[in-house]
Short mmCIF file of C-alpha atoms in Angstrom, two decimals:
data_model
loop_
_atom_site.label_atom_id
_atom_site.label_comp_id
_atom_site.label_asym_id
_atom_site.label_seq_id
_atom_site.Cartn_x
_atom_site.Cartn_y
_atom_site.Cartn_z
CA MET A 1 0.00 0.00 0.00
CA PRO A 2 1.49 3.43 -0.95
CA ILE A 3 2.49 5.61 1.99
CA LYS A 4 1.38 9.23 2.27
CA PRO A 5 4.05 11.90 2.81
CA ILE A 6 3.58 14.79 5.23
CA LEU A 7 3.73 18.20 3.58
CA TYR A 8 4.57 21.23 5.73
CA GLU A 9 4.50 24.81 4.39
CA LEU A 10 6.92 27.40 5.77
CA ASP A 11 5.48 30.77 6.70
CA TYR A 12 8.24 32.64 4.85
CA PHE A 13 10.01 32.40 1.47
CA PRO A 14 13.78 32.04 1.94
CA ASP A 15 16.30 32.14 -0.87
CA ALA A 16 16.97 28.61 -2.14
CA VAL A 17 20.73 29.14 -2.36
CA SER A 18 20.81 30.32 1.25
CA VAL A 19 18.85 27.28 2.40
CA TYR A 20 21.22 24.94 0.58
CA GLU A 21 24.15 26.71 2.26
CA SER A 22 23.00 25.16 5.55
CA VAL A 23 23.32 21.56 4.26
CA ARG A 24 25.77 21.81 1.35
CA ASN A 25 28.68 20.18 3.19
CA GLU A 26 26.70 17.07 4.04
CA PRO A 27 27.68 14.07 1.87
CA TYR A 28 25.08 13.31 -0.78
CA SER A 29 23.24 16.61 -0.46
CA SER A 30 21.61 17.75 -3.70
CA PHE A 31 20.32 21.02 -5.11
CA LEU A 32 18.14 20.98 -8.24
CA ASP A 33 18.04 24.70 -8.90
CA SER A 34 15.65 26.26 -11.40
CA GLY A 35 17.47 29.55 -11.66
CA THR A 36 15.34 31.12 -14.37
CA ASP A 37 11.92 31.06 -16.08
CA ALA A 38 9.69 30.46 -13.03
CA GLY A 39 6.61 30.80 -15.22
CA LYS A 40 7.44 27.83 -17.42
CA LEU A 41 10.50 25.58 -17.05
CA GLY A 42 11.84 26.82 -13.74
CA ARG A 43 8.88 26.76 -11.42
CA PHE A 44 10.25 24.28 -8.85
CA SER A 45 13.60 23.84 -7.12
CA PHE A 46 14.42 20.98 -4.75
CA ILE A 47 16.93 20.34 -1.98
CA GLY A 48 17.63 16.87 -0.65
CA PHE A 49 19.91 15.98 2.26
CA ASP A 50 20.57 13.13 4.71
CA PRO A 51 19.39 10.34 2.36
CA PHE A 52 18.11 7.05 3.77
CA MET A 53 19.82 5.17 0.92
CA VAL A 54 22.44 5.77 -1.77
CA VAL A 55 22.80 3.58 -4.86
CA GLU A 56 26.03 3.68 -6.83
CA SER A 57 26.94 1.58 -9.87
CA ARG A 58 30.13 0.96 -11.85
CA GLY A 59 29.59 -1.45 -14.69
CA GLU A 60 27.64 -4.37 -13.20
CA ASP A 61 28.87 -3.65 -9.66
CA ILE A 62 26.09 -2.04 -7.63
CA LYS A 63 26.72 -0.66 -4.14
CA VAL A 64 23.82 0.15 -1.81
CA LEU A 65 24.57 2.31 1.24
CA THR A 66 22.06 2.46 4.10
CA GLN A 67 22.18 3.09 7.85
CA ASP A 68 22.54 -0.68 8.28
CA GLY A 69 25.76 -0.78 6.23
CA THR A 70 26.87 -1.40 2.65
CA GLU A 71 25.62 -4.15 0.36
CA VAL A 72 27.40 -5.00 -2.90
CA LEU A 73 25.47 -6.63 -5.75
CA ARG A 74 26.04 -7.44 -9.41
CA GLY A 75 23.64 -6.86 -12.25
CA ASN A 76 22.11 -4.39 -14.67
CA PRO A 77 21.69 -1.05 -12.82
CA PHE A 78 18.48 -0.25 -14.72
CA VAL A 79 16.92 -3.59 -13.71
CA PHE A 80 17.94 -2.99 -10.10
CA LEU A 81 16.51 0.54 -10.12
CA LYS A 82 13.22 -0.71 -11.57
CA SER A 83 12.92 -3.24 -8.74
CA LEU A 84 13.79 -0.62 -6.11
CA LEU A 85 11.23 1.91 -7.34
CA SER A 86 8.51 -0.76 -7.36
CA HIS A 87 9.26 -1.57 -3.70
CA TYR A 88 8.88 1.98 -2.34
CA LYS A 89 5.66 3.70 -3.37
CA THR A 90 4.21 6.99 -2.18
CA GLU A 91 0.69 8.28 -2.62
CA PRO A 92 0.26 11.41 -4.76
CA LEU A 93 -1.12 14.27 -2.66
CA GLY A 94 -2.60 16.14 -5.60
CA GLY A 95 -1.74 19.71 -6.48
CA ASP A 96 1.12 20.93 -8.61
CA ILE A 97 4.16 19.72 -6.62
CA PRO A 98 5.81 17.03 -8.78
CA PHE A 99 8.44 15.65 -6.37
CA MET A 100 8.13 14.94 -2.64
CA SER A 101 10.10 11.75 -2.01
CA GLY A 102 12.48 9.76 -4.16
CA CYS A 103 15.93 9.97 -5.64
CA ILE A 104 18.09 12.78 -6.96
CA GLY A 105 21.28 12.04 -8.85
CA TYR A 106 22.72 11.30 -12.25
CA PHE A 107 22.96 8.73 -15.02
CA SER A 108 26.26 8.89 -16.88
CA TYR A 109 26.50 8.76 -20.66
CA ASP A 110 28.37 5.46 -20.35
CA LEU A 111 25.26 3.61 -19.14
CA ARG A 112 24.49 3.31 -22.85
CA TYR A 113 26.36 -0.01 -22.75
CA PHE A 114 23.39 -1.49 -20.87
CA ILE A 115 20.97 -0.29 -23.55
CA GLU A 116 22.74 -1.06 -26.85
CA GLU A 117 25.52 -3.39 -28.01
CA LEU A 118 28.29 -0.83 -28.35
CA PRO A 119 32.10 -0.99 -28.46
CA SER A 120 34.11 0.15 -25.42
CA VAL A 121 37.64 1.21 -26.31
CA SER A 122 38.17 4.65 -24.73
CA GLY A 123 39.74 5.04 -21.29
CA ASP A 124 38.06 6.17 -18.06
CA ASP A 125 40.52 8.49 -16.32
CA ILE A 126 38.15 10.39 -13.96
CA CYS A 127 36.61 7.18 -12.56
CA THR A 128 33.28 8.49 -11.27
CA PRO A 129 30.37 6.03 -10.86
CA ASP A 130 28.14 5.30 -13.87
CA MET A 131 25.03 5.95 -11.77
CA LEU A 132 24.72 7.66 -8.41
CA LEU A 133 21.31 8.21 -6.83
CA SER A 134 20.53 9.53 -3.34
CA PHE A 135 17.12 8.48 -1.97
CA TYR A 136 15.54 11.13 0.24
CA ASP A 137 12.66 10.83 2.69
CA ILE A 138 12.82 14.61 3.35
CA VAL A 139 12.83 17.16 0.51
CA VAL A 140 12.71 20.95 0.63
CA ILE A 141 10.48 22.22 -2.20
CA PHE A 142 10.57 25.75 -3.61
CA ASP A 143 7.64 26.93 -5.73
CA ASN A 144 9.39 29.83 -7.46
CA LEU A 145 6.22 30.98 -9.20
CA LEU A 146 3.98 31.23 -6.12
CA GLU A 147 6.91 31.98 -3.77
CA LYS A 148 6.08 29.18 -1.37
CA VAL A 149 8.39 26.71 0.36
CA TYR A 150 7.46 23.26 1.68
CA ILE A 151 9.16 20.42 3.49
CA SER A 152 7.96 16.93 2.66
CA SER A 153 8.62 13.92 4.88
CA SER A 154 7.68 10.43 3.72
CA GLY A 155 8.88 8.27 6.62
CA LEU A 156 10.76 5.98 4.24
CA PRO A 157 12.34 3.48 4.30
CA TYR A 158 9.75 2.22 6.81
CA LEU A 159 6.64 0.76 5.17
CA ASP A 160 4.89 -0.35 8.36
CA GLU A 161 2.15 2.24 8.96
CA ALA A 162 2.97 3.02 12.61
CA LYS A 163 6.75 3.09 12.15
CA ASN A 164 6.40 5.14 8.98
CA LYS A 165 4.18 7.76 10.63
CA ASN A 166 6.50 8.07 13.62
CA ARG A 167 9.59 8.48 11.45
CA ALA A 168 7.88 10.97 9.13
CA GLU A 169 6.92 13.21 12.04
CA LYS A 170 10.36 13.06 13.66
CA ARG A 171 12.15 13.68 10.38
CA LEU A 172 9.94 16.66 9.62
CA GLU A 173 10.90 18.27 12.94
CA PHE A 174 14.56 17.50 12.24
CA ALA A 175 14.33 19.18 8.81
CA LYS A 176 12.54 22.26 10.17
CA LYS A 177 15.34 22.85 12.68
CA ARG A 178 18.07 22.00 10.16
CA ILE A 179 17.03 24.72 7.71
CA SER A 180 16.00 27.32 10.28
CA ARG A 181 16.72 30.98 9.57
CA GLU A 182 19.73 30.81 11.86
CA GLY A 183 21.30 28.15 9.66
CA PHE A 184 21.48 30.20 6.49
CA ALA A 185 24.60 32.24 7.16
CA GLY A 186 27.90 30.79 5.98
CA ALA A 187 31.34 32.23 5.39
CA GLU A 188 32.33 32.29 1.73
CA GLN A 189 35.53 30.31 1.26
CA GLY A 190 36.23 31.34 -2.32
CA PHE A 191 37.93 29.31 -5.04
CA SER A 192 40.72 29.58 -7.57
CA VAL A 193 41.29 27.95 -10.94
CA SER A 194 44.51 27.57 -12.92
CA ASP A 195 42.98 28.97 -16.10
CA SER A 196 46.42 29.67 -17.59
CA ASP A 197 47.03 25.92 -17.62
CA ILE A 198 43.85 24.60 -19.27
CA THR A 199 44.52 21.36 -21.11
CA SER A 200 42.47 19.36 -23.63
CA ASN A 201 42.12 15.62 -24.05
CA PHE A 202 42.98 16.21 -27.74
CA THR A 203 45.98 17.77 -29.40
CA LYS A 204 45.00 20.30 -32.04
CA GLU A 205 46.14 17.90 -34.77
CA ASP A 206 44.17 14.98 -33.31
CA TYR A 207 41.06 17.13 -32.99
CA GLU A 208 41.27 18.25 -36.61
CA ARG A 209 41.79 14.62 -37.62
CA ALA A 210 38.66 13.65 -35.65
CA ILE A 211 36.59 16.27 -37.50
CA LYS A 212 37.86 14.99 -40.85
CA THR A 213 36.99 11.42 -39.87
CA ALA A 214 33.47 12.47 -38.88
CA LYS A 215 32.99 14.30 -42.20
CA LYS A 216 34.21 11.20 -44.03
CA TYR A 217 31.55 9.08 -42.33
CA ILE A 218 28.91 11.64 -43.33
CA ARG A 219 30.05 11.69 -46.96
CA GLU A 220 29.97 7.89 -47.05
CA GLY A 221 26.39 7.87 -45.76
CA ASP A 222 27.06 6.24 -42.38
CA ILE A 223 25.49 9.13 -40.47
CA TYR A 224 23.80 12.47 -40.99
CA GLN A 225 25.52 14.11 -38.03
CA VAL A 226 27.68 13.27 -35.04
CA ASN A 227 28.24 15.44 -31.96
CA LEU A 228 31.89 15.32 -31.05
CA SER A 229 33.19 16.78 -27.80
CA GLN A 230 36.53 17.61 -26.31
CA ARG A 231 37.11 17.66 -22.57
CA LEU A 232 39.08 20.49 -20.98
CA SER A 233 40.55 20.46 -17.49
CA CYS A 234 42.39 22.78 -15.14
CA GLY A 235 43.55 22.91 -11.55
CA PHE A 236 40.90 23.85 -8.98
CA ASP A 237 41.29 24.87 -5.37
CA GLY A 238 38.69 25.99 -2.85
CA ASP A 239 34.93 25.84 -2.52
CA ALA A 240 33.09 24.18 -5.41
CA PHE A 241 29.75 25.67 -4.32
CA GLU A 242 31.19 29.17 -4.67
CA LEU A 243 32.05 28.21 -8.26
CA TYR A 244 28.44 27.08 -8.70
CA LYS A 245 27.11 30.39 -7.38
CA THR A 246 29.39 32.28 -9.77
CA LEU A 247 28.13 30.21 -12.71
CA ARG A 248 24.57 30.76 -11.53
CA ARG A 249 25.03 34.54 -11.61
CA ILE A 250 26.60 34.47 -15.08
CA ASN A 251 24.36 31.86 -16.67
CA PRO A 252 21.14 31.04 -14.75
CA ALA A 253 19.49 27.92 -16.16
CA PRO A 254 16.17 26.11 -15.67
CA PHE A 255 17.89 22.74 -15.07
CA ALA A 256 20.87 23.81 -13.00
CA ALA A 257 22.19 21.48 -10.30
CA TYR A 258 24.80 21.10 -7.60
CA LEU A 259 25.46 17.56 -6.36
CA ASN A 260 27.81 17.02 -3.42
CA PHE A 261 29.32 13.55 -3.23
CA GLU A 262 32.03 12.24 -0.95
CA ASP A 263 34.99 12.72 -3.29
CA PHE A 264 33.66 14.87 -6.16
CA ARG A 265 31.14 17.61 -6.95
CA ILE A 266 28.93 18.25 -9.99
CA ILE A 267 28.21 21.84 -11.02
CA SER A 268 25.67 22.11 -13.84
CA ALA A 269 23.96 24.96 -15.67
CA SER A 270 21.99 22.95 -18.22
CA PRO A 271 19.20 24.61 -20.21
CA GLU A 272 18.00 21.32 -21.75
CA ARG A 273 15.36 18.86 -20.54
CA PHE A 274 15.93 15.21 -21.42
CA ILE A 275 12.59 13.78 -20.29
CA LYS A 276 9.83 14.85 -17.95
CA ILE A 277 7.18 12.38 -16.78
CA ASN A 278 4.05 13.54 -14.98
CA GLY A 279 1.51 10.77 -14.57
CA ARG A 280 1.18 9.17 -18.01
CA HIS A 281 2.40 12.28 -19.85
CA ILE A 282 5.99 12.43 -21.14
CA GLU A 283 7.86 15.22 -22.87
CA THR A 284 11.35 15.87 -24.15
CA ARG A 285 12.82 19.23 -25.13
CA PRO A 286 15.77 18.98 -27.52
CA ILE A 287 17.97 21.99 -28.24
CA LYS A 288 19.70 22.29 -31.62
CA GLY A 289 20.93 25.52 -33.15
CA THR A 290 22.81 28.25 -31.31
CA ARG A 291 24.02 31.82 -31.80
CA PRO A 292 25.81 34.09 -29.32
CA ARG A 293 24.12 37.15 -27.84
CA GLY A 294 24.95 40.44 -29.50
CA ILE A 295 26.89 43.30 -27.94
CA ASN A 296 23.91 45.63 -28.47
CA GLU A 297 20.19 45.30 -29.21
CA ALA A 298 20.56 45.59 -32.97
CA GLU A 299 23.25 42.91 -33.20
CA ASP A 300 21.35 40.69 -30.75
CA ALA A 301 18.20 40.90 -32.90
CA ARG A 302 20.23 40.21 -36.06
CA LEU A 303 21.86 37.08 -34.59
CA ARG A 304 18.52 35.78 -33.32
CA GLN A 305 16.91 36.26 -36.73
CA GLU A 306 19.92 34.67 -38.44
CA LEU A 307 19.44 31.56 -36.28
CA ILE A 308 15.69 31.39 -37.02
CA ALA A 309 16.32 31.65 -40.76
CA SER A 310 19.31 29.26 -40.92
CA GLU A 311 18.59 26.36 -43.28
CA LYS A 312 21.46 24.33 -41.78
CA ASP A 313 20.32 24.80 -38.17
CA ARG A 314 16.69 24.03 -38.96
CA ALA A 315 17.65 20.87 -40.85
CA GLU A 316 19.87 19.72 -37.97
CA HIS A 317 17.10 20.45 -35.47
CA LEU A 318 14.51 18.56 -37.52
CA MET A 319 16.77 15.47 -37.56
CA ILE A 320 16.90 15.42 -33.77
CA VAL A 321 13.15 16.00 -33.37
CA ASP A 322 12.54 13.00 -35.64
CA LEU A 323 15.03 10.94 -33.63
CA GLU A 324 13.33 11.88 -30.34
CA ARG A 325 9.89 11.10 -31.78
CA ASN A 326 11.16 7.67 -32.78
CA ASP A 327 12.61 6.98 -29.30
CA MET A 328 9.43 8.10 -27.55
CA GLY A 329 7.32 6.04 -29.93
CA ARG A 330 8.70 2.90 -28.27
CA VAL A 331 7.12 3.77 -24.91
CA CYS A 332 4.09 5.85 -25.96
CA LYS A 333 0.64 4.99 -27.23
CA TYR A 334 0.36 4.87 -30.99
CA GLY A 335 -0.44 8.27 -32.49
CA SER A 336 0.16 10.21 -29.26
CA VAL A 337 3.72 11.42 -30.02
CA MET A 338 3.78 14.89 -31.54
CA PRO A 339 5.63 18.20 -31.34
CA GLU A 340 3.91 20.64 -29.00
CA GLU A 341 6.40 23.40 -29.86
CA PHE A 342 8.46 23.17 -33.04
CA ILE A 343 11.71 25.04 -33.70
CA ILE A 344 11.05 28.06 -31.53
CA PRO A 345 13.79 30.54 -30.53
CA GLU A 346 14.69 30.94 -26.85
CA THR A 347 17.07 33.49 -25.41
CA TYR A 348 19.39 32.86 -22.48
CA SER A 349 21.99 35.09 -20.82
CA THR A 350 24.77 34.26 -23.29
CA VAL A 351 23.13 32.51 -26.28
CA HIS A 352 20.05 32.11 -28.48
CA HIS A 353 18.79 28.54 -29.04
CA LEU A 354 16.30 26.71 -31.24
CA VAL A 355 14.09 24.45 -29.12
CA SER A 356 11.24 22.00 -29.70
CA THR A 357 8.97 20.19 -27.23
CA VAL A 358 7.86 16.66 -28.15
CA ILE A 359 5.07 15.09 -26.06
CA GLY A 360 3.38 11.71 -25.79
CA SER A 361 1.11 9.51 -23.66
CA LEU A 362 2.83 6.52 -22.05
CA LYS A 363 1.61 2.98 -22.60
CA GLU A 364 -0.08 1.48 -19.55
CA ASP A 365 2.72 -1.01 -18.74
CA VAL A 366 5.59 1.51 -19.07
CA ASP A 367 7.43 3.18 -16.18
CA VAL A 368 10.24 5.72 -15.86
CA VAL A 369 13.00 3.10 -16.13
CA ASP A 370 11.47 1.80 -19.38
CA CYS A 371 11.57 5.37 -20.68
CA LEU A 372 15.23 5.69 -19.73
CA CYS A 373 16.13 2.43 -21.41
CA ASN A 374 14.38 3.41 -24.64
CA CYS A 375 15.34 7.09 -24.88
CA PHE A 376 18.74 7.37 -23.16
CA PRO A 377 21.02 9.13 -23.95
CA GLY A 378 19.31 12.12 -25.53
CA GLY A 379 19.78 12.30 -29.28
CA SER A 380 20.70 15.98 -29.24
CA ILE A 381 24.14 15.08 -27.85
CA THR A 382 24.86 11.98 -29.95
CA GLY A 383 23.82 12.63 -33.53
CA ALA A 384 21.70 10.73 -36.01
CA PRO A 385 21.22 7.83 -36.44
CA LYS A 386 21.87 7.51 -32.71
CA ILE A 387 23.51 4.08 -32.45
CA ARG A 388 25.96 4.68 -35.30
CA ALA A 389 26.74 8.14 -33.93
CA MET A 390 27.58 6.62 -30.53
CA GLU A 391 29.86 4.04 -32.20
CA ILE A 392 31.73 6.84 -33.95
CA ILE A 393 31.98 8.91 -30.76
CA GLU A 394 33.56 5.91 -29.02
CA GLU A 395 36.00 5.47 -31.90
CA ILE A 396 37.05 9.12 -32.10
CA GLU A 397 36.92 10.56 -28.56
CA PRO A 398 39.97 9.48 -26.52
CA VAL A 399 38.31 9.19 -23.06
CA LYS A 400 34.88 8.21 -21.78
CA ARG A 401 32.40 11.06 -21.34
CA GLY A 402 31.28 9.94 -17.89
CA ILE A 403 28.67 12.31 -16.48
CA TYR A 404 28.88 14.67 -19.47
CA THR A 405 25.88 14.29 -21.83
CA GLY A 406 24.23 11.92 -19.39
CA SER A 407 21.33 13.08 -17.26
CA ILE A 408 20.73 14.78 -13.88
CA GLY A 409 17.42 15.13 -12.05
CA TYR A 410 14.84 13.45 -9.83
CA ILE A 411 12.64 10.37 -9.91
CA ASP A 412 9.66 10.46 -7.56
CA MET A 413 8.39 7.40 -5.69
CA ASN A 414 5.05 7.63 -7.52
CA GLY A 415 6.57 7.57 -11.00
CA ASN A 416 7.15 11.23 -11.87
CA ALA A 417 10.55 12.36 -13.11
CA ASP A 418 12.36 15.36 -14.54
CA LEU A 419 15.82 14.82 -16.00
CA SER A 420 18.17 17.21 -17.78
CA VAL A 421 20.76 16.70 -20.48
CA VAL A 422 24.15 17.18 -18.82
CA ILE A 423 25.74 20.01 -20.77
CA ARG A 424 27.48 23.17 -19.48
CA THR A 425 28.64 21.11 -16.54
CA ILE A 426 31.82 20.96 -14.45
CA VAL A 427 33.04 17.97 -12.43
CA VAL A 428 35.44 18.86 -9.61
CA LYS A 429 37.51 15.91 -8.38
CA ASP A 430 40.94 15.55 -6.78
CA GLY A 431 41.92 19.18 -7.28
CA THR A 432 40.92 19.28 -10.95
CA ALA A 433 37.91 20.80 -12.72
CA TYR A 434 36.76 18.91 -15.84
CA PHE A 435 34.40 20.49 -18.33
#
C-alpha cells in the first residue's frame, strides 16, 4: 500500500541558495536549482539531504549504502533501479508539486552499454560512478512561481504504517530545525582555478583529424551528423559551491544542479530537458541551433533572426526531433507522439537557441525506467542515427564522457521524473575541474 508523505509549508520564502548553504557540506546533499523562467520551465527547485539510501553503480557492480551498512550486488543497474522503485511507493497528494520523495542524482552517458551493443575502447581516467542516486525521505520544495516553500517527509524506508508515521513526524521536525533561519549564514571560502594551464584531451592535430573522420563518415552515408566533444581540465582549489554560485550569476538555467558527493562535486547549468514524466504524460525538449548574444540590441536581434532563418540549423534540429519522436514512440501509445512546440527561438543570458517540445502519452505497462532504457542518452548530444553516432563517438573521442551528456534530475516514488541533459557542466575531483 502506498504511503502518504507529510507536507509542511513554511510561513516565509527564503532564498533557495541560502537554504542549501545550511546543508551543502553534508555528503550526498543535492540542489536541483531552477534559476530562471519560473513561469514555465523553472517553477520548482528541490533540496535533498541526509538520504536514507544511496545507490552507486560501476559497470555491473552495484553498491547500496544504508544506515545498516553497505551491500554489494552485481547486475544491470536499470533492472535494479526498476525493482527498487517498485518496492517503495508513495501516494500522490494532488496539487502541482511534482516531487516529494524519491531519488536525486545522475545517469552517466556510459550507461548506454546497458541499452545497446556498443564498443568500449576509450579510457576512463576520472573514474566516477556510472550511476549515483541519493534516496531522500525529506525534501525541501521551492515553488518559485507562487513563492512558497514546503518540506515533505515520507517516513521511508519504513513501510509499516505506525513506524512510517513516527519516522515521518520526527524527520519533519529534524528538517525544520536544520534549515532554520539561523542556519542560512555561511562564510564564503572562495575558489581559484589555474585557467592559464587549461589542457584538452585532444591535441589540435588529433582534434582536426577527428573532425575529418566524422565528415568522411557523413560523406559515405554512415550518419547524418555526429556530436563530437573535447574535454578540458584545469587545476581547482577551494569551494566548489562558490564556483556554482558564480556560474549561476553568469548563466542562470532552468535545469541547474549542484550535487555534493564524498569525493567529487557536480556543477551544472543545463538549459535542456531530457525527459519529464508527470503521470502518463511524457515530454522531451531537444535543443539544436545556437548563436551568441549580440553586444547591443541591434546585433542581438540580427543574430537571433539569423538563427531562425538558418537552413542548416533548422535541418539539424529537424533530424533530432525526428530521432526523439522515434525513441518516444517505443514507450508511448500509438499516435500520441507529436511536437507541441516546433523550432522556436529561446534566449538565455549568453546565447540564443532553437528548441522544440515533443510530447506523448505513455503505454499502460511503461514506467520511468522503461523510458530511460528506450530514450537514453538524448539524441541531441549523440547525432543521427543515434547508435551509429555513438559508435563513432567511441571510436574518435579518446576518453569516456562519464557524467557529461548523461542526465541529472529526480525520480519520484510515484513515478514522476524530470531529467536534464548534462551540458554546461563541471566535475570537480581531486583538485581538478573537468568540463
